[in-house]
Structures are given as structure tokens and as C-alpha cells.
Amino acid sequence: YAREKEWNNNKYNGTVVEVYRPDGSGLDYYAPNEYGMYRFPESGRGFERYMQPDGTSSGNNENYSINEIKYRGDNYASAASFAGFYNTIQDFYNETGVTIHYGDISAYDPSINLGHSTHFTGNSIDIHYFGARGKELRGANVYIQANVTLTNSFFQHAQNNGFSKNYSFGCRFTHKGNNNQKLHKDHLHIGR
């Protein structure tokens, strides 16, 4: 599981995100970038970035430049969102064995919009809907195929970990936030 922790050593002084490895082999520490954002891992136990059918990544803004420096990924989160999202994933995976596919947490530089204008603070995360047995669903109207039980379980775990600005399409899913979001037919959204 993950948590925010104050860290002070000869290399770093401030808040880190401390992650207990699911296999019990130790801890990982994530320090913020210059904007106070923490890079969420590309993959791990119970999660991967958005994927194409051939297995290649297809997250938005996968490659971009700031001041002629090339960056990869748009998966920078606030410390609280990093810890909450990681814990949501682990709780959900422990219950279901389903691997979620995520994207669009934030831009690298929160002062500019490289993707979703509502995601620049690192407190919102998009997740592809999942079907029977947790298969990642891709397409314009995949909410129709989404497994209601699994999706409701995921939303409940997200709520338990501090996410209350949650969106989906249709009235099939239960969660804090809003239903019937016209832009959420192809993915669900959790936010703080």
C-alpha cells in the first residue's frame, strides 16, 4: 500500500510517496518533480497504462516537449492522488484479480494543458471500462459492454480511498459524483 511520508536525508527534504511492494520485498519511494507532482508508474500489480490491441501503449500525450526537453507520459499525480489511486488499485485487484488500464492523470507541467483541462492538478484519472473477466474495453461506446458489478466495485474502492468526483456514462453504475457525462462513454473517471 502507499502513503504520503515526510522525508529528510542528504539527498531530499520534503514529502515522498512511500509504496509497500505487494510481494513484501520492500519499499519504493517517489519524490515530486519541480512542480510538486509524482510520476505514477507505467505498470505494476493490477495496473497498466492504456493499451492498443497489439499491446503498445496509447495514453494521451505520450510524448511531448517542454522548453525543447522531451518528456514521456502524462501520469503525474498529486501525492494524495498517487497514494489513493495505488491503494484503490490494490484493494480492487485483491478482490477481483482485474488489472485496470489508466491514462490522463495530468500534464507534466500543471501550468499548461497538455491533455485534459480538468486534469492539470493531478487529482483526476481516466480508466478504460472493463468487461467480463476484466478485459480492457476500447471504443466510443464501450460503457454498454462494461461489467456493472466490477465497475461498481472499482468505484466503491475509489470512494473509500478519497475519490468523490467520479464520472461515467449512463445510469448503470453507482458512485459519488455525476452520471450521464456525455464525454465518458469510452472511459470512466475518478477524481478528488
PDB file of N, CA, C and O in Angstrom, residues 91-152:
ATOM      1  N   ASP A  91      -6.650  -2.642  -3.581  1.00  0.00           N
ATOM      2  CA  ASP A  91      -7.889  -3.157  -2.983  1.00  0.00           C
ATOM      3  C   ASP A  91      -8.751  -3.859  -4.033  1.00  0.00           C
ATOM      4  O   ASP A  91      -9.279  -4.947  -3.790  1.00  0.00           O
ATOM      5  N   PHE A  92      -8.894  -3.227  -5.188  1.00  0.00           N
ATOM      6  CA  PHE A  92      -9.705  -3.785  -6.279  1.00  0.00           C
ATOM      7  C   PHE A  92      -9.087  -5.076  -6.807  1.00  0.00           C
ATOM      8  O   PHE A  92      -9.787  -6.081  -7.000  1.00  0.00           O
ATOM      9  N   TYR A  93      -7.776  -5.082  -7.002  1.00  0.00           N
ATOM     10  CA  TYR A  93      -7.095  -6.279  -7.506  1.00  0.00           C
ATOM     11  C   TYR A  93      -7.198  -7.420  -6.491  1.00  0.00           C
ATOM     12  O   TYR A  93      -7.420  -8.580  -6.875  1.00  0.00           O
ATOM     13  N   ASN A  94      -7.037  -7.119  -5.212  1.00  0.00           N
ATOM     14  CA  ASN A  94      -7.162  -8.159  -4.181  1.00  0.00           C
ATOM     15  C   ASN A  94      -8.544  -8.802  -4.208  1.00  0.00           C
ATOM     16  O   ASN A  94      -8.687 -10.001  -3.970  1.00  0.00           O
ATOM     17  N   GLU A  95      -9.575  -8.004  -4.493  1.00  0.00           N
ATOM     18  CA  GLU A  95     -10.944  -8.517  -4.528  1.00  0.00           C
ATOM     19  C   GLU A  95     -11.257  -9.257  -5.821  1.00  0.00           C
ATOM     20  O   GLU A  95     -11.934 -10.284  -5.797  1.00  0.00           O
ATOM     21  N   THR A  96     -10.777  -8.738  -6.956  1.00  0.00           N
ATOM     22  CA  THR A  96     -11.251  -9.227  -8.258  1.00  0.00           C
ATOM     23  C   THR A  96     -10.198  -9.899  -9.126  1.00  0.00           C
ATOM     24  O   THR A  96     -10.548 -10.643 -10.040  1.00  0.00           O
ATOM     25  N   GLY A  97      -8.925  -9.592  -8.920  1.00  0.00           N
ATOM     26  CA  GLY A  97      -7.875 -10.075  -9.807  1.00  0.00           C
ATOM     27  C   GLY A  97      -7.845  -9.344 -11.143  1.00  0.00           C
ATOM     28  O   GLY A  97      -7.144  -9.762 -12.065  1.00  0.00           O
ATOM     29  N   VAL A  98      -8.569  -8.229 -11.265  1.00  0.00           N
ATOM     30  CA  VAL A  98      -8.671  -7.484 -12.521  1.00  0.00           C
ATOM     31  C   VAL A  98      -7.589  -6.414 -12.579  1.00  0.00           C
ATOM     32  O   VAL A  98      -7.387  -5.657 -11.627  1.00  0.00           O
ATOM     33  N   THR A  99      -6.899  -6.333 -13.721  1.00  0.00           N
ATOM     34  CA  THR A  99      -5.925  -5.287 -13.994  1.00  0.00           C
ATOM     35  C   THR A  99      -6.620  -4.138 -14.703  1.00  0.00           C
ATOM     36  O   THR A  99      -7.273  -4.339 -15.724  1.00  0.00           O
ATOM     37  N   ILE A 100      -6.499  -2.932 -14.154  1.00  0.00           N
ATOM     38  CA  ILE A 100      -7.108  -1.758 -14.786  1.00  0.00           C
ATOM     39  C   ILE A 100      -6.082  -1.113 -15.721  1.00  0.00           C
ATOM     40  O   ILE A 100      -4.878  -1.305 -15.588  1.00  0.00           O
ATOM     41  N   HIS A 101      -6.590  -0.335 -16.696  1.00  0.00           N
ATOM     42  CA  HIS A 101      -5.741   0.405 -17.630  1.00  0.00           C
ATOM     43  C   HIS A 101      -6.097   1.877 -17.503  1.00  0.00           C
ATOM     44  O   HIS A 101      -7.252   2.260 -17.676  1.00  0.00           O
ATOM     45  N   TYR A 102      -5.091   2.706 -17.196  1.00  0.00           N
ATOM     46  CA  TYR A 102      -5.341   4.109 -16.893  1.00  0.00           C
ATOM     47  C   TYR A 102      -4.600   5.028 -17.865  1.00  0.00           C
ATOM     48  O   TYR A 102      -3.673   4.625 -18.560  1.00  0.00           O
ATOM     49  N   GLY A 103      -4.986   6.291 -17.853  1.00  0.00           N
ATOM     50  CA  GLY A 103      -4.312   7.338 -18.615  1.00  0.00           C
ATOM     51  C   GLY A 103      -4.758   8.697 -18.137  1.00  0.00           C
ATOM     52  O   GLY A 103      -5.653   8.831 -17.302  1.00  0.00           O
ATOM     53  N   ASP A 104      -4.108   9.738 -18.652  1.00  0.00           N
ATOM     54  CA  ASP A 104      -4.555  11.121 -18.458  1.00  0.00           C
ATOM     55  C   ASP A 104      -4.674  11.548 -16.998  1.00  0.00           C
ATOM     56  O   ASP A 104      -5.654  12.167 -16.609  1.00  0.00           O
ATOM     57  N   ILE A 105      -3.666  11.246 -16.192  1.00  0.00           N
ATOM     58  CA  ILE A 105      -3.719  11.776 -14.831  1.00  0.00           C
ATOM     59  C   ILE A 105      -3.484  13.287 -14.883  1.00  0.00           C
ATOM     60  O   ILE A 105      -4.204  14.046 -14.266  1.00  0.00           O
ATOM     61  N   SER A 106      -2.462  13.710 -15.593  1.00  0.00           N
ATOM     62  CA  SER A 106      -2.160  15.137 -15.617  1.00  0.00           C
ATOM     63  C   SER A 106      -1.140  15.430 -16.707  1.00  0.00           C
ATOM     64  O   SER A 106      -0.558  14.530 -17.301  1.00  0.00           O
ATOM     65  N   ALA A 107      -0.886  16.700 -16.892  1.00  0.00           N
ATOM     66  CA  ALA A 107       0.243  17.132 -17.685  1.00  0.00           C
ATOM     67  C   ALA A 107       1.484  17.134 -16.796  1.00  0.00           C
ATOM     68  O   ALA A 107       1.387  17.211 -15.572  1.00  0.00           O
ATOM     69  N   TYR A 108       2.652  17.090 -17.408  1.00  0.00           N
ATOM     70  CA  TYR A 108       3.902  17.187 -16.646  1.00  0.00           C
ATOM     71  C   TYR A 108       3.992  18.560 -15.985  1.00  0.00           C
ATOM     72  O   TYR A 108       4.381  18.683 -14.836  1.00  0.00           O
ATOM     73  N   ASP A 109       3.647  19.599 -16.726  1.00  0.00           N
ATOM     74  CA  ASP A 109       3.675  20.958 -16.213  1.00  0.00           C
ATOM     75  C   ASP A 109       2.248  21.398 -15.955  1.00  0.00           C
ATOM     76  O   ASP A 109       1.507  21.684 -16.889  1.00  0.00           O
ATOM     77  N   PRO A 110       1.818  21.489 -14.702  1.00  0.00           N
ATOM     78  CA  PRO A 110       0.415  21.808 -14.437  1.00  0.00           C
ATOM     79  C   PRO A 110       0.014  23.227 -14.819  1.00  0.00           C
ATOM     80  O   PRO A 110      -1.151  23.563 -14.780  1.00  0.00           O
ATOM     81  N   SER A 111       0.983  24.061 -15.201  1.00  0.00           N
ATOM     82  CA  SER A 111       0.628  25.418 -15.607  1.00  0.00           C
ATOM     83  C   SER A 111       0.192  25.488 -17.063  1.00  0.00           C
ATOM     84  O   SER A 111      -0.262  26.527 -17.515  1.00  0.00           O
ATOM     85  N   ILE A 112       0.338  24.383 -17.796  1.00  0.00           N
ATOM     86  CA  ILE A 112      -0.139  24.336 -19.177  1.00  0.00           C
ATOM     87  C   ILE A 112      -0.974  23.091 -19.373  1.00  0.00           C
ATOM     88  O   ILE A 112      -0.849  22.120 -18.631  1.00  0.00           O
ATOM     89  N   ASN A 113      -1.843  23.095 -20.357  1.00  0.00           N
ATOM     90  CA  ASN A 113      -2.723  21.958 -20.583  1.00  0.00           C
ATOM     91  C   ASN A 113      -2.198  21.135 -21.747  1.00  0.00           C
ATOM     92  O   ASN A 113      -2.226  21.564 -22.885  1.00  0.00           O
ATOM     93  N   LEU A 114      -1.723  19.954 -21.434  1.00  0.00           N
ATOM     94  CA  LEU A 114      -1.239  19.054 -22.478  1.00  0.00           C
ATOM     95  C   LEU A 114      -2.254  17.977 -22.803  1.00  0.00           C
ATOM     96  O   LEU A 114      -1.987  17.109 -23.605  1.00  0.00           O
ATOM     97  N   GLY A 115      -3.389  17.996 -22.159  1.00  0.00           N
ATOM     98  CA  GLY A 115      -4.379  16.962 -22.403  1.00  0.00           C
ATOM     99  C   GLY A 115      -5.745  17.401 -21.955  1.00  0.00           C
ATOM    100  O   GLY A 115      -6.449  18.081 -22.670  1.00  0.00           O
ATOM    101  N   HIS A 116      -6.082  17.068 -20.748  1.00  0.00           N
ATOM    102  CA  HIS A 116      -7.407  17.363 -20.206  1.00  0.00           C
ATOM    103  C   HIS A 116      -7.323  18.597 -19.309  1.00  0.00           C
ATOM    104  O   HIS A 116      -6.601  18.575 -18.314  1.00  0.00           O
ATOM    105  N   SER A 117      -8.071  19.627 -19.624  1.00  0.00           N
ATOM    106  CA  SER A 117      -8.012  20.853 -18.828  1.00  0.00           C
ATOM    107  C   SER A 117      -8.432  20.606 -17.385  1.00  0.00           C
ATOM    108  O   SER A 117      -8.012  21.323 -16.490  1.00  0.00           O
ATOM    109  N   THR A 118      -9.233  19.583 -17.130  1.00  0.00           N
ATOM    110  CA  THR A 118      -9.676  19.292 -15.759  1.00  0.00           C
ATOM    111  C   THR A 118      -8.703  18.401 -15.012  1.00  0.00           C
ATOM    112  O   THR A 118      -8.911  18.124 -13.839  1.00  0.00           O
ATOM    113  N   HIS A 119      -7.652  17.950 -15.656  1.00  0.00           N
ATOM    114  CA  HIS A 119      -6.719  17.023 -15.027  1.00  0.00           C
ATOM    115  C   HIS A 119      -5.383  17.666 -14.654  1.00  0.00           C
ATOM    116  O   HIS A 119      -4.502  16.982 -14.174  1.00  0.00           O
ATOM    117  N   PHE A 120      -5.217  18.957 -14.844  1.00  0.00           N
ATOM    118  CA  PHE A 120      -3.890  19.544 -14.696  1.00  0.00           C
ATOM    119  C   PHE A 120      -3.370  19.526 -13.275  1.00  0.00           C
ATOM    120  O   PHE A 120      -2.184  19.659 -13.056  1.00  0.00           O
ATOM    121  N   THR A 121      -4.207  19.366 -12.287  1.00  0.00           N
ATOM    122  CA  THR A 121      -3.745  19.365 -10.900  1.00  0.00           C
ATOM    123  C   THR A 121      -3.271  17.996 -10.431  1.00  0.00           C
ATOM    124  O   THR A 121      -2.782  17.868  -9.317  1.00  0.00           O
ATOM    125  N   GLY A 122      -3.443  16.973 -11.227  1.00  0.00           N
ATOM    126  CA  GLY A 122      -3.011  15.642 -10.829  1.00  0.00           C
ATOM    127  C   GLY A 122      -3.952  14.958  -9.869  1.00  0.00           C
ATOM    128  O   GLY A 122      -3.547  14.052  -9.143  1.00  0.00           O
ATOM    129  N   ASN A 123      -5.218  15.366  -9.862  1.00  0.00           N
ATOM    130  CA  ASN A 123      -6.194  14.762  -8.962  1.00  0.00           C
ATOM    131  C   ASN A 123      -7.295  14.019  -9.698  1.00  0.00           C
ATOM    132  O   ASN A 123      -8.278  13.612  -9.090  1.00  0.00           O
ATOM    133  N   SER A 124      -7.159  13.837 -10.991  1.00  0.00           N
ATOM    134  CA  SER A 124      -8.155  13.130 -11.799  1.00  0.00           C
ATOM    135  C   SER A 124      -7.469  12.063 -12.629  1.00  0.00           C
ATOM    136  O   SER A 124      -6.351  12.257 -13.095  1.00  0.00           O
ATOM    137  N   ILE A 125      -8.172  10.963 -12.812  1.00  0.00           N
ATOM    138  CA  ILE A 125      -7.583   9.824 -13.522  1.00  0.00           C
ATOM    139  C   ILE A 125      -8.650   9.194 -14.397  1.00  0.00           C
ATOM    140  O   ILE A 125      -9.778   8.977 -13.945  1.00  0.00           O
ATOM    141  N   ASP A 126      -8.308   8.885 -15.625  1.00  0.00           N
ATOM    142  CA  ASP A 126      -9.207   8.170 -16.527  1.00  0.00           C
ATOM    143  C   ASP A 126      -8.819   6.704 -16.566  1.00  0.00           C
ATOM    144  O   ASP A 126      -7.628   6.365 -16.555  1.00  0.00           O
ATOM    145  N   ILE A 127      -9.829   5.850 -16.618  1.00  0.00           N
ATOM    146  CA  ILE A 127      -9.628   4.403 -16.646  1.00  0.00           C
ATOM    147  C   ILE A 127     -10.521   3.826 -17.729  1.00  0.00           C
ATOM    148  O   ILE A 127     -11.689   4.202 -17.832  1.00  0.00           O
ATOM    149  N   HIS A 128      -9.974   2.936 -18.537  1.00  0.00           N
ATOM    150  CA  HIS A 128     -10.817   2.274 -19.527  1.00  0.00           C
ATOM    151  C   HIS A 128     -11.826   1.384 -18.804  1.00  0.00           C
ATOM    152  O   HIS A 128     -11.498   0.744 -17.804  1.00  0.00           O
ATOM    153  N   TYR A 129     -13.042   1.377 -19.330  1.00  0.00           N
ATOM    154  CA  TYR A 129     -14.036   0.441 -18.808  1.00  0.00           C
ATOM    155  C   TYR A 129     -13.495  -0.981 -18.959  1.00  0.00           C
ATOM    156  O   TYR A 129     -12.651  -1.261 -19.804  1.00  0.00           O
ATOM    157  N   PHE A 130     -13.995  -1.882 -18.119  1.00  0.00           N
ATOM    158  CA  PHE A 130     -13.600  -3.280 -18.218  1.00  0.00           C
ATOM    159  C   PHE A 130     -14.851  -4.138 -18.347  1.00  0.00           C
ATOM    160  O   PHE A 130     -15.879  -3.865 -17.753  1.00  0.00           O
ATOM    161  N   GLY A 131     -14.714  -5.178 -19.169  1.00  0.00           N
ATOM    162  CA  GLY A 131     -15.834  -6.069 -19.434  1.00  0.00           C
ATOM    163  C   GLY A 131     -15.766  -7.312 -18.566  1.00  0.00           C
ATOM    164  O   GLY A 131     -15.121  -7.339 -17.518  1.00  0.00           O
ATOM    165  N   ALA A 132     -16.425  -8.349 -19.039  1.00  0.00           N
ATOM    166  CA  ALA A 132     -16.432  -9.630 -18.326  1.00  0.00           C
ATOM    167  C   ALA A 132     -14.995 -10.096 -18.117  1.00  0.00           C
ATOM    168  O   ALA A 132     -14.141  -9.944 -18.986  1.00  0.00           O
ATOM    169  N   ARG A 133     -14.718 -10.602 -16.946  1.00  0.00           N
ATOM    170  CA  ARG A 133     -13.396 -11.082 -16.560  1.00  0.00           C
ATOM    171  C   ARG A 133     -12.335  -9.990 -16.619  1.00  0.00           C
ATOM    172  O   ARG A 133     -11.143 -10.264 -16.706  1.00  0.00           O
ATOM    173  N   GLY A 134     -12.768  -8.719 -16.639  1.00  0.00           N
ATOM    174  CA  GLY A 134     -11.830  -7.608 -16.543  1.00  0.00           C
ATOM    175  C   GLY A 134     -11.151  -7.182 -17.815  1.00  0.00           C
ATOM    176  O   GLY A 134     -10.210  -6.394 -17.773  1.00  0.00           O
ATOM    177  N   LYS A 135     -11.603  -7.649 -18.965  1.00  0.00           N
ATOM    178  CA  LYS A 135     -10.963  -7.278 -20.231  1.00  0.00           C
ATOM    179  C   LYS A 135     -11.049  -5.773 -20.449  1.00  0.00           C
ATOM    180  O   LYS A 135     -12.097  -5.159 -20.266  1.00  0.00           O
ATOM    181  N   GLU A 136      -9.929  -5.154 -20.854  1.00  0.00           N
ATOM    182  CA  GLU A 136      -9.901  -3.729 -21.170  1.00  0.00           C
ATOM    183  C   GLU A 136     -10.758  -3.458 -22.395  1.00  0.00           C
ATOM    184  O   GLU A 136     -10.591  -4.090 -23.434  1.00  0.00           O
ATOM    185  N   LEU A 137     -11.687  -2.512 -22.281  1.00  0.00           N
ATOM    186  CA  LEU A 137     -12.584  -2.179 -23.380  1.00  0.00           C
ATOM    187  C   LEU A 137     -12.154  -0.869 -24.020  1.00  0.00           C
ATOM    188  O   LEU A 137     -11.867   0.107 -23.326  1.00  0.00           O
ATOM    189  N   ARG A 138     -12.106  -0.837 -25.352  1.00  0.00           N
ATOM    190  CA  ARG A 138     -11.732   0.360 -26.093  1.00  0.00           C
ATOM    191  C   ARG A 138     -12.794   0.651 -27.125  1.00  0.00           C
ATOM    192  O   ARG A 138     -13.301  -0.263 -27.758  1.00  0.00           O
ATOM    193  N   GLY A 139     -13.115   1.926 -27.296  1.00  0.00           N
ATOM    194  CA  GLY A 139     -14.073   2.304 -28.311  1.00  0.00           C
ATOM    195  C   GLY A 139     -15.004   3.392 -27.829  1.00  0.00           C
ATOM    196  O   GLY A 139     -15.059   3.715 -26.636  1.00  0.00           O
ATOM    197  N   ALA A 140     -15.745   3.970 -28.758  1.00  0.00           N
ATOM    198  CA  ALA A 140     -16.558   5.156 -28.489  1.00  0.00           C
ATOM    199  C   ALA A 140     -17.713   4.925 -27.512  1.00  0.00           C
ATOM    200  O   ALA A 140     -18.087   5.835 -26.793  1.00  0.00           O
ATOM    201  N   ASN A 141     -18.301   3.734 -27.485  1.00  0.00           N
ATOM    202  CA  ASN A 141     -19.474   3.485 -26.643  1.00  0.00           C
ATOM    203  C   ASN A 141     -19.334   2.213 -25.812  1.00  0.00           C
ATOM    204  O   ASN A 141     -20.303   1.494 -25.609  1.00  0.00           O
ATOM    205  N   VAL A 142     -18.151   1.954 -25.298  1.00  0.00           N
ATOM    206  CA  VAL A 142     -17.918   0.688 -24.591  1.00  0.00           C
ATOM    207  C   VAL A 142     -18.587   0.616 -23.217  1.00  0.00           C
ATOM    208  O   VAL A 142     -18.651  -0.458 -22.628  1.00  0.00           O
ATOM    209  N   TYR A 143     -19.097   1.736 -22.722  1.00  0.00           N
ATOM    210  CA  TYR A 143     -19.797   1.695 -21.436  1.00  0.00           C
ATOM    211  C   TYR A 143     -20.931   0.668 -21.473  1.00  0.00           C
ATOM    212  O   TYR A 143     -21.279   0.088 -20.447  1.00  0.00           O
ATOM    213  N   ILE A 144     -21.501   0.430 -22.661  1.00  0.00           N
ATOM    214  CA  ILE A 144     -22.593  -0.529 -22.826  1.00  0.00           C
ATOM    215  C   ILE A 144     -22.126  -1.941 -22.462  1.00  0.00           C
ATOM    216  O   ILE A 144     -22.878  -2.732 -21.921  1.00  0.00           O
ATOM    217  N   GLN A 145     -20.856  -2.245 -22.777  1.00  0.00           N
ATOM    218  CA  GLN A 145     -20.302  -3.578 -22.530  1.00  0.00           C
ATOM    219  C   GLN A 145     -19.677  -3.721 -21.142  1.00  0.00           C
ATOM    220  O   GLN A 145     -19.289  -4.815 -20.752  1.00  0.00           O
ATOM    221  N   ALA A 146     -19.543  -2.617 -20.418  1.00  0.00           N
ATOM    222  CA  ALA A 146     -18.842  -2.646 -19.135  1.00  0.00           C
ATOM    223  C   ALA A 146     -19.560  -3.546 -18.137  1.00  0.00           C
ATOM    224  O   ALA A 146     -20.787  -3.563 -18.059  1.00  0.00           O
ATOM    225  N   ASN A 147     -18.786  -4.287 -17.387  1.00  0.00           N
ATOM    226  CA  ASN A 147     -19.317  -5.154 -16.354  1.00  0.00           C
ATOM    227  C   ASN A 147     -19.760  -4.281 -15.176  1.00  0.00           C
ATOM    228  O   ASN A 147     -18.940  -3.607 -14.549  1.00  0.00           O
ATOM    229  N   VAL A 148     -21.052  -4.276 -14.888  1.00  0.00           N
ATOM    230  CA  VAL A 148     -21.618  -3.388 -13.869  1.00  0.00           C
ATOM    231  C   VAL A 148     -21.074  -3.732 -12.481  1.00  0.00           C
ATOM    232  O   VAL A 148     -20.683  -2.841 -11.715  1.00  0.00           O
ATOM    233  N   THR A 149     -21.030  -5.002 -12.140  1.00  0.00           N
ATOM    234  CA  THR A 149     -20.554  -5.405 -10.813  1.00  0.00           C
ATOM    235  C   THR A 149     -19.108  -4.978 -10.594  1.00  0.00           C
ATOM    236  O   THR A 149     -18.769  -4.394  -9.559  1.00  0.00           O
ATOM    237  N   LEU A 150     -18.240  -5.250 -11.565  1.00  0.00           N
ATOM    238  CA  LEU A 150     -16.829  -4.869 -11.436  1.00  0.00           C
ATOM    239  C   LEU A 150     -16.670  -3.350 -11.387  1.00  0.00           C
ATOM    240  O   LEU A 150     -15.901  -2.822 -10.571  1.00  0.00           O
ATOM    241  N   THR A 151     -17.391  -2.647 -12.242  1.00  0.00           N
ATOM    242  CA  THR A 151     -17.270  -1.193 -12.279  1.00  0.00           C
ATOM    243  C   THR A 151     -17.752  -0.575 -10.970  1.00  0.00           C
ATOM    244  O   THR A 151     -17.092   0.318 -10.417  1.00  0.00           O
ATOM    245  N   ASN A 152     -18.866  -1.039 -10.453  1.00  0.00           N
ATOM    246  CA  ASN A 152     -19.353  -0.522  -9.177  1.00  0.00           C
ATOM    247  C   ASN A 152     -18.373  -0.828  -8.050  1.00  0.00           C
ATOM    248  O   ASN A 152     -18.162   0.001  -7.157  1.00  0.00           O
TER     249      ASN A 152
END
